[in-house]
C-alpha positions as a Python dict, from the first residue, in 0.01 Angstrom:
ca = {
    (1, 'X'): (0, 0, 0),
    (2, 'X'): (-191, 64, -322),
    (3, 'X'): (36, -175, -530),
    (4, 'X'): (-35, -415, -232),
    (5, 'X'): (-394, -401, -212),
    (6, 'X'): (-345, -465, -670),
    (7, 'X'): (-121, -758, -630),
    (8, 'X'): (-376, -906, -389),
    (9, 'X'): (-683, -864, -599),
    (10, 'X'): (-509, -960, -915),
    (11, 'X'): (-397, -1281, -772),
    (12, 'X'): (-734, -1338, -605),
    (13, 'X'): (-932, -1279, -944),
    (14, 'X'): (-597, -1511, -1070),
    (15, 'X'): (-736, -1814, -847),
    (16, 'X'): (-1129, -1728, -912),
    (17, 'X'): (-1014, -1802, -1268),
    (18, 'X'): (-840, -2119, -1213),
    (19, 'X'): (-1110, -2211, -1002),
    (20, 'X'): (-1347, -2183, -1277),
    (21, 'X'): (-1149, -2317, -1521),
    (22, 'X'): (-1123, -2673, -1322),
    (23, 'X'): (-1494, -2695, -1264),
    (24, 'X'): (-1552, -2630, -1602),
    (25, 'X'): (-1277, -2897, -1705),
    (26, 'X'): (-1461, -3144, -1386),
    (27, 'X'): (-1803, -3080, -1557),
    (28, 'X'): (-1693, -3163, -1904),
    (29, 'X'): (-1549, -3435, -1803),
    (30, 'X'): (-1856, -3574, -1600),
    (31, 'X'): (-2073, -3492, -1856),
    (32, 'X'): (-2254, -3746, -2051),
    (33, 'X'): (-2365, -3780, -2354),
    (34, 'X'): (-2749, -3897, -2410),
    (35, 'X'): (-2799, -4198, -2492),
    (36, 'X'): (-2826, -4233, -2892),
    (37, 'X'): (-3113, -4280, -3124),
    (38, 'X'): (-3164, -4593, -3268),
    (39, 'X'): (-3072, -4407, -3602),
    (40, 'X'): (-2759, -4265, -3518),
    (41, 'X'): (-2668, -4625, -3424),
    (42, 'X'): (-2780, -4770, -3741),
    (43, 'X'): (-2561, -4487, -3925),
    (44, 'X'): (-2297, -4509, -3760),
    (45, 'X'): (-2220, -4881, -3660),
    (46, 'X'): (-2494, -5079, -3864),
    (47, 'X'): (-2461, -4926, -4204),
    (48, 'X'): (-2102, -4881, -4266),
    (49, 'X'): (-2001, -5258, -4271),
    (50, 'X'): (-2368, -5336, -4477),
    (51, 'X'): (-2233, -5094, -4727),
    (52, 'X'): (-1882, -5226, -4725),
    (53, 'X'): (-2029, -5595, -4789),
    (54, 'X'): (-2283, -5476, -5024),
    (55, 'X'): (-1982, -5390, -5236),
    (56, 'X'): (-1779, -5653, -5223),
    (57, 'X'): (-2068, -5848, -5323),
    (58, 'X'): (-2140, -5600, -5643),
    (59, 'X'): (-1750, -5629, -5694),
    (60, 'X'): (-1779, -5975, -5656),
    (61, 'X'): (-2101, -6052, -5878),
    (62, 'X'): (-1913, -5820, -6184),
    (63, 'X'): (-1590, -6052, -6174),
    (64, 'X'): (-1918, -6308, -6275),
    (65, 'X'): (-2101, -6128, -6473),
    (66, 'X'): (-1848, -5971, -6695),
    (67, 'X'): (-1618, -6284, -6776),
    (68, 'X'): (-1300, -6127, -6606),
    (69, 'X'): (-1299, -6483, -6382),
    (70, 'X'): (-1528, -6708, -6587),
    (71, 'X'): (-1427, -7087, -6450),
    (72, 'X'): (-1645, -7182, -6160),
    (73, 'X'): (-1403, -7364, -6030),
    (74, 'X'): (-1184, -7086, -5951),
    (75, 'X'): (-1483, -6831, -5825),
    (76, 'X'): (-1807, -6959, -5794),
    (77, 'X'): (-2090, -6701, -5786),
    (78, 'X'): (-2276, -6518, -5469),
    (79, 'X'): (-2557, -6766, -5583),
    (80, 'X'): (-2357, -7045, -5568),
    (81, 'X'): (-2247, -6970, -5254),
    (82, 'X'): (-2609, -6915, -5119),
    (83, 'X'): (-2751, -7222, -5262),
    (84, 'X'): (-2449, -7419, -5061),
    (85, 'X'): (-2595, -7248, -4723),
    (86, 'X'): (-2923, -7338, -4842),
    (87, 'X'): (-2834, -7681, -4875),
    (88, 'X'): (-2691, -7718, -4576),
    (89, 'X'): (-2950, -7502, -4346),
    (90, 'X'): (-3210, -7777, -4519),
    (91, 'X'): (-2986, -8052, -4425),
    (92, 'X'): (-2984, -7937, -4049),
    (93, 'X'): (-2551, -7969, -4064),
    (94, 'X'): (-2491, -7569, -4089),
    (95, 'X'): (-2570, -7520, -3696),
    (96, 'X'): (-2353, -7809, -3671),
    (97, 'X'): (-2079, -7673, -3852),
    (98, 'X'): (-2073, -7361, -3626),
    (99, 'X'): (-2122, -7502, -3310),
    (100, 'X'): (-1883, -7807, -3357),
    (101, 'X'): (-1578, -7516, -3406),
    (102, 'X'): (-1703, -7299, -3153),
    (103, 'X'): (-1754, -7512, -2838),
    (104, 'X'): (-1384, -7676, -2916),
    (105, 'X'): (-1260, -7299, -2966),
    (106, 'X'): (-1444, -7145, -2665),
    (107, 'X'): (-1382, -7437, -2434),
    (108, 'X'): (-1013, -7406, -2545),
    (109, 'X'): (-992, -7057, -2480),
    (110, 'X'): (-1132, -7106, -2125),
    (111, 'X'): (-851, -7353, -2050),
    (112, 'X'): (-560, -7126, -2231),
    (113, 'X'): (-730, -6853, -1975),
    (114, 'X'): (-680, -7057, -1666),
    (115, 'X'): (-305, -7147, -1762),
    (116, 'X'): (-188, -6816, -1938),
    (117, 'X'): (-312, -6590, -1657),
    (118, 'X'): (-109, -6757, -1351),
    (119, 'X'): (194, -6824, -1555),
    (120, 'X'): (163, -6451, -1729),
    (121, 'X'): (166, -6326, -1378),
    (122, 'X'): (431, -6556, -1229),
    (123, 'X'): (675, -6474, -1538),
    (124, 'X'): (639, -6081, -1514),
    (125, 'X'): (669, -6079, -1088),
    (126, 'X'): (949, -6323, -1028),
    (127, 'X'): (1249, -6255, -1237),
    (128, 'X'): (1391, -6554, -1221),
    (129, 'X'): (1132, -6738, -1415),
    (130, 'X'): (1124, -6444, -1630),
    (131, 'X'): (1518, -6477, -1746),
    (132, 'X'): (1411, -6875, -1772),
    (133, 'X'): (1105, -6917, -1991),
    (134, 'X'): (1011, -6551, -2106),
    (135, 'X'): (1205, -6638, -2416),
    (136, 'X'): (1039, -6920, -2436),
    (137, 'X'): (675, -6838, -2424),
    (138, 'X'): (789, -6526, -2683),
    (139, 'X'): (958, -6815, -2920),
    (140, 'X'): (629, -7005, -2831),
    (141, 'X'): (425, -6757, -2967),
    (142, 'X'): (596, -6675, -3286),
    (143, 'X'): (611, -7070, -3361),
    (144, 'X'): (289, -7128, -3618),
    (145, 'X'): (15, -7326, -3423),
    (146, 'X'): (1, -7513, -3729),
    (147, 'X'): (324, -7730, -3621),
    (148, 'X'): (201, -7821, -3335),
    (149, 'X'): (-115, -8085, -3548),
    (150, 'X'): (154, -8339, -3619),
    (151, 'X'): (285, -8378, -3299),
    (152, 'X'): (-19, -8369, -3083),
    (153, 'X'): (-203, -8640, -3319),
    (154, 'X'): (88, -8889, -3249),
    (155, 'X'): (80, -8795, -2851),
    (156, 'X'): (-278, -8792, -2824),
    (157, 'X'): (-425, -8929, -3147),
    (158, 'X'): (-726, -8792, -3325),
    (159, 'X'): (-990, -8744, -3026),
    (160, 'X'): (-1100, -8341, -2941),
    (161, 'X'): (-790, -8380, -2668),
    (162, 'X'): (-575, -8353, -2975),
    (163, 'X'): (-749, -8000, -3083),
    (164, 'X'): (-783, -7852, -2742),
    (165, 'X'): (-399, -7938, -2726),
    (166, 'X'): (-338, -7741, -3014),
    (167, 'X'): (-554, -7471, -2869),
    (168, 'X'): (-361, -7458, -2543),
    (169, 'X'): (4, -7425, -2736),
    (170, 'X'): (-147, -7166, -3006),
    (171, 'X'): (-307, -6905, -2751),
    (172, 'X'): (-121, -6984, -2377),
    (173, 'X'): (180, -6798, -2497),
    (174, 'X'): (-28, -6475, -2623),
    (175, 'X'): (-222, -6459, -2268),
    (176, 'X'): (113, -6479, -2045),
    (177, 'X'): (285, -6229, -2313),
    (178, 'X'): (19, -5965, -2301),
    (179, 'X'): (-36, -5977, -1906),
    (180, 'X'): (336, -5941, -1872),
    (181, 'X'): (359, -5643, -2080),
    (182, 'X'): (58, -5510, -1899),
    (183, 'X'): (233, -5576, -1564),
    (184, 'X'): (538, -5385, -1687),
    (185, 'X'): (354, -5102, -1790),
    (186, 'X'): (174, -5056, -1401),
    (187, 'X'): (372, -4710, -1268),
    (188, 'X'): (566, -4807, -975),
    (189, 'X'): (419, -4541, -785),
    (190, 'X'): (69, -4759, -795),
    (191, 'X'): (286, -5055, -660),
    (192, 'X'): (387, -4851, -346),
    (193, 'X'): (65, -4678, -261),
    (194, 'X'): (-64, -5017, -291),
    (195, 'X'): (226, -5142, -18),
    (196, 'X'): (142, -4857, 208),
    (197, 'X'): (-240, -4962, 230),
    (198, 'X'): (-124, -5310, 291),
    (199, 'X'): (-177, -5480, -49),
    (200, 'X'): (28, -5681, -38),
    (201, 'X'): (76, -6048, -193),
    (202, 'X'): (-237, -6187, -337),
    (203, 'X'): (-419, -5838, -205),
    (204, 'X'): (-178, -5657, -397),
    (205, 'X'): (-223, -5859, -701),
    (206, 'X'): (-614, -5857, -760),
    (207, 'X'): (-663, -5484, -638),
    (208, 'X'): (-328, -5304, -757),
    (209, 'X'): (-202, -5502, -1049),
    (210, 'X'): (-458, -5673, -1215),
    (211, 'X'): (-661, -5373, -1264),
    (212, 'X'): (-380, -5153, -1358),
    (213, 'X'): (-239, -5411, -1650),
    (214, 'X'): (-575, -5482, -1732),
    (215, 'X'): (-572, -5327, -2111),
    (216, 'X'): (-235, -5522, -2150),
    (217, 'X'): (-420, -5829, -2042),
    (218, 'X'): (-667, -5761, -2236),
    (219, 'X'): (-493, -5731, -2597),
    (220, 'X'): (-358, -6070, -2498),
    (221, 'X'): (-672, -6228, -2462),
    (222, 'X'): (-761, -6121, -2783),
    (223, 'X'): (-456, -6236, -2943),
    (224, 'X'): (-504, -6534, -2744),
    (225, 'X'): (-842, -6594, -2907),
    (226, 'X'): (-695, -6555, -3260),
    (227, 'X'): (-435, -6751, -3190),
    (228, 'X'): (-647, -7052, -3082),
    (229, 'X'): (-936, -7008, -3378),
    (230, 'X'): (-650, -7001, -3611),
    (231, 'X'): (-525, -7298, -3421),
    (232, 'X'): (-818, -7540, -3411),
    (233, 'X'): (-919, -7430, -3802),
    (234, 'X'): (-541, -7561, -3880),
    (235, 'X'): (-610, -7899, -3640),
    (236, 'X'): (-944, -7968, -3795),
    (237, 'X'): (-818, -7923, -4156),
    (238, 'X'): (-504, -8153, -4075),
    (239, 'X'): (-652, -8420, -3876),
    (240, 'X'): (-994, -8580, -3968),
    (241, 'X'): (-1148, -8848, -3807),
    (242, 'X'): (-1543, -8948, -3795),
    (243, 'X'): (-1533, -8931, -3445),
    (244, 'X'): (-1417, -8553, -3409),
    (245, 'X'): (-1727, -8422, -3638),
    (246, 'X'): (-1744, -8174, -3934),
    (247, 'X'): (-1619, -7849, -3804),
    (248, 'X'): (-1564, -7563, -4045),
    (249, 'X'): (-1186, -7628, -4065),
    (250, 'X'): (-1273, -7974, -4165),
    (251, 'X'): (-1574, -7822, -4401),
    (252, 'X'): (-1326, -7596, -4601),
    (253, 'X'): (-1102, -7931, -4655),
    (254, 'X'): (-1413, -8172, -4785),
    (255, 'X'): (-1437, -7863, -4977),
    (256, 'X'): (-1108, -7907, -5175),
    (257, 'X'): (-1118, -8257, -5156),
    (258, 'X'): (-1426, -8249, -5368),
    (259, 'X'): (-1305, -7957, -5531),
    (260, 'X'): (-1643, -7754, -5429),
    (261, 'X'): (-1516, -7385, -5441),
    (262, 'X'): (-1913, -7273, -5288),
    (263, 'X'): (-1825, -7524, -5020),
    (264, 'X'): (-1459, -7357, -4962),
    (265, 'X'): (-1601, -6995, -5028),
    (266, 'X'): (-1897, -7117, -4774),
    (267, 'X'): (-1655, -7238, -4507),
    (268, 'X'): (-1431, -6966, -4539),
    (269, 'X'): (-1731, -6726, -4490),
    (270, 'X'): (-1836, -6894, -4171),
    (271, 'X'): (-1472, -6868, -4024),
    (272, 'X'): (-1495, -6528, -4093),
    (273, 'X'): (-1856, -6505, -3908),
    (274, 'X'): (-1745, -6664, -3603),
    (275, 'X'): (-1454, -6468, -3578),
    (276, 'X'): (-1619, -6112, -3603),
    (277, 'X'): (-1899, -6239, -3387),
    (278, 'X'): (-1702, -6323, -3113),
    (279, 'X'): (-1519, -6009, -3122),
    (280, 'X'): (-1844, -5781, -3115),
    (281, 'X'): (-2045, -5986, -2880),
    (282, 'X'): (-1735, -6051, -2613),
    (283, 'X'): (-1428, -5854, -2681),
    (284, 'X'): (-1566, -5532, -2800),
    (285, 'X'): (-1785, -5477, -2464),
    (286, 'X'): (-1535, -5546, -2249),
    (287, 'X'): (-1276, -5279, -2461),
    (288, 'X'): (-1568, -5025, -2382),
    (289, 'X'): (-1631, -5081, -2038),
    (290, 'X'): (-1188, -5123, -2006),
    (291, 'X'): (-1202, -4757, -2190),
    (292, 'X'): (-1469, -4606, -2021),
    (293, 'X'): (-1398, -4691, -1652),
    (294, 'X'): (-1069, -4509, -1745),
    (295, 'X'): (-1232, -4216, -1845),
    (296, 'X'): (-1145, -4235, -2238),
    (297, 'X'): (-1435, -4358, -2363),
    (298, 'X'): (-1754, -4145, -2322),
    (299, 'X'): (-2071, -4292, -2232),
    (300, 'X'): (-2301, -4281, -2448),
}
């Protein structure tokens, strides 16, 4: 009776344990943090990439100062480079520059979103038009966008449907692609609880699927994007007309073709500005709030 009465405590205290030990594990995980100081932020986010620049700018400024690249024609100096901006801030054409590129690019992107999402979703549900063009939108997407300028200027000549036809053939494949692989990696026990609440169809599809393939979907998007900046800076350095503007793509070439190396360096730099711009001010939040809804991201 004695060894009973043990065995009963003992698993009693057993279960007061794991008790604790889940709302301890609940609490931790429901726990956030305080929202940071503005200079923990500027340690931790601001500083590290204004140190790395400041030192490939030192780096940059020795190769100058020091002879080991002495033809300004090969590598102009940081001043050079910032006397080019100058110039063309005073001009009024910089904004012009920047916006030309990224209204074709953004606008471009909207349109490979509104194509690459239904066909992403059609490809990875109905297996016929899987076997048919899933090969084809993965040859699609290896192909360089570049390839695509020749053909598209003799379809369409040299007007901005050229460029966002360019856009659509660089970054359409890399949408589909990444929903489908986000589709195949939903559990299939997600797909049947969905079924037995009646999601089904188009139900099924917004509230089961899309949300469970979303970080799939969402690594294509941002391959998409790269895919169609990469596209229209290869479409506006190919094809120039005076009706299509001066993008940046079509900066760096005046650049060689006057064989400015500030004006290459300065429209290589402004690529390179619009391209880590986008991804802090769009992508990045969205990754957060994708990672944190999911609980692997804390808030903070």
């Amino acid at each position: 009776m004695a060894s009973t009465e043990t065995k009963a405590d003992a698993a009693v205290k057993d279960n007061d344990g794991l008790g604790g030990l889940e709302a301890g594990l609940d609490a931790l995980e429901s726990s956030v943090a305080g929202r940071k100081s503005f200079g923990t932020t500027f340690r931790q986010k601001v500083l590290p990439p204004l140190v790395a620049f400041a030192i490939v700018l030192v780096a940059w400024q020795a190769l100058i100062t020091f002879k080991i690249v002495d033809d300004p024609t090969k590598l102009p100096s940081p001043s050079d480079v910032w006397a080019e901006v100058q110039d063309a801030w005073l001009q009024g054409t910089l904004l012009d520059y920047i916006w030309t590129s990224v209204s074709r690019g953004l606008l471009g992107f909207l349109f490979a979103l509104v194509i690459g999402t239904p066909l992403g979703l059609v490809v990875a549900r109905v297996k016929f038009v899987r076997a048919a063009i899933g090969p084809i939108l993965s040859g699609l997407q290896s192909l360089p966008s570049v390839a695509w300028v020749p053909p598209a200027v003799i379809w369409l000549g040299l007007n901005n449907s050229m460029m966002y036809a360019v856009i659509l053939l660089g970054a359409v494949p890399s949408i589909a692609n990444g929903l489908v692989s986000g589709v195949d990696q939903v559990p299939p026990l997600f797909l049947r609880a969905g079924r037995t609440m009646g999601a089904t169809g188009l139900r099924g599809t917004w509230h089961i699927v899309m949300p469970a393939a979303l970080p799939g979907y969402l690594a294509g998007l941002k391959q998409g994007w790269a895919f169609s900046w990469r596209s229209l800076m290869a479409a506006e350095i190919i094809a120039s007309s005076p009706d299509l503007g001066v993008g940046l793509g079509q900066l760096l070439e005046n650049g060689r073709n006057a064989s400015s190396m500030s004006m290459v360096f300065l429209a290589i730099f402004l690529i390179l500005f619009v391209g880590i711009a986008i991804d802090l001010l769009i992508f990045s939040p969205v990754e957060r709030w994708v990672l944190r809804s999911r609980g692997l991201l804390v808030k903070g």
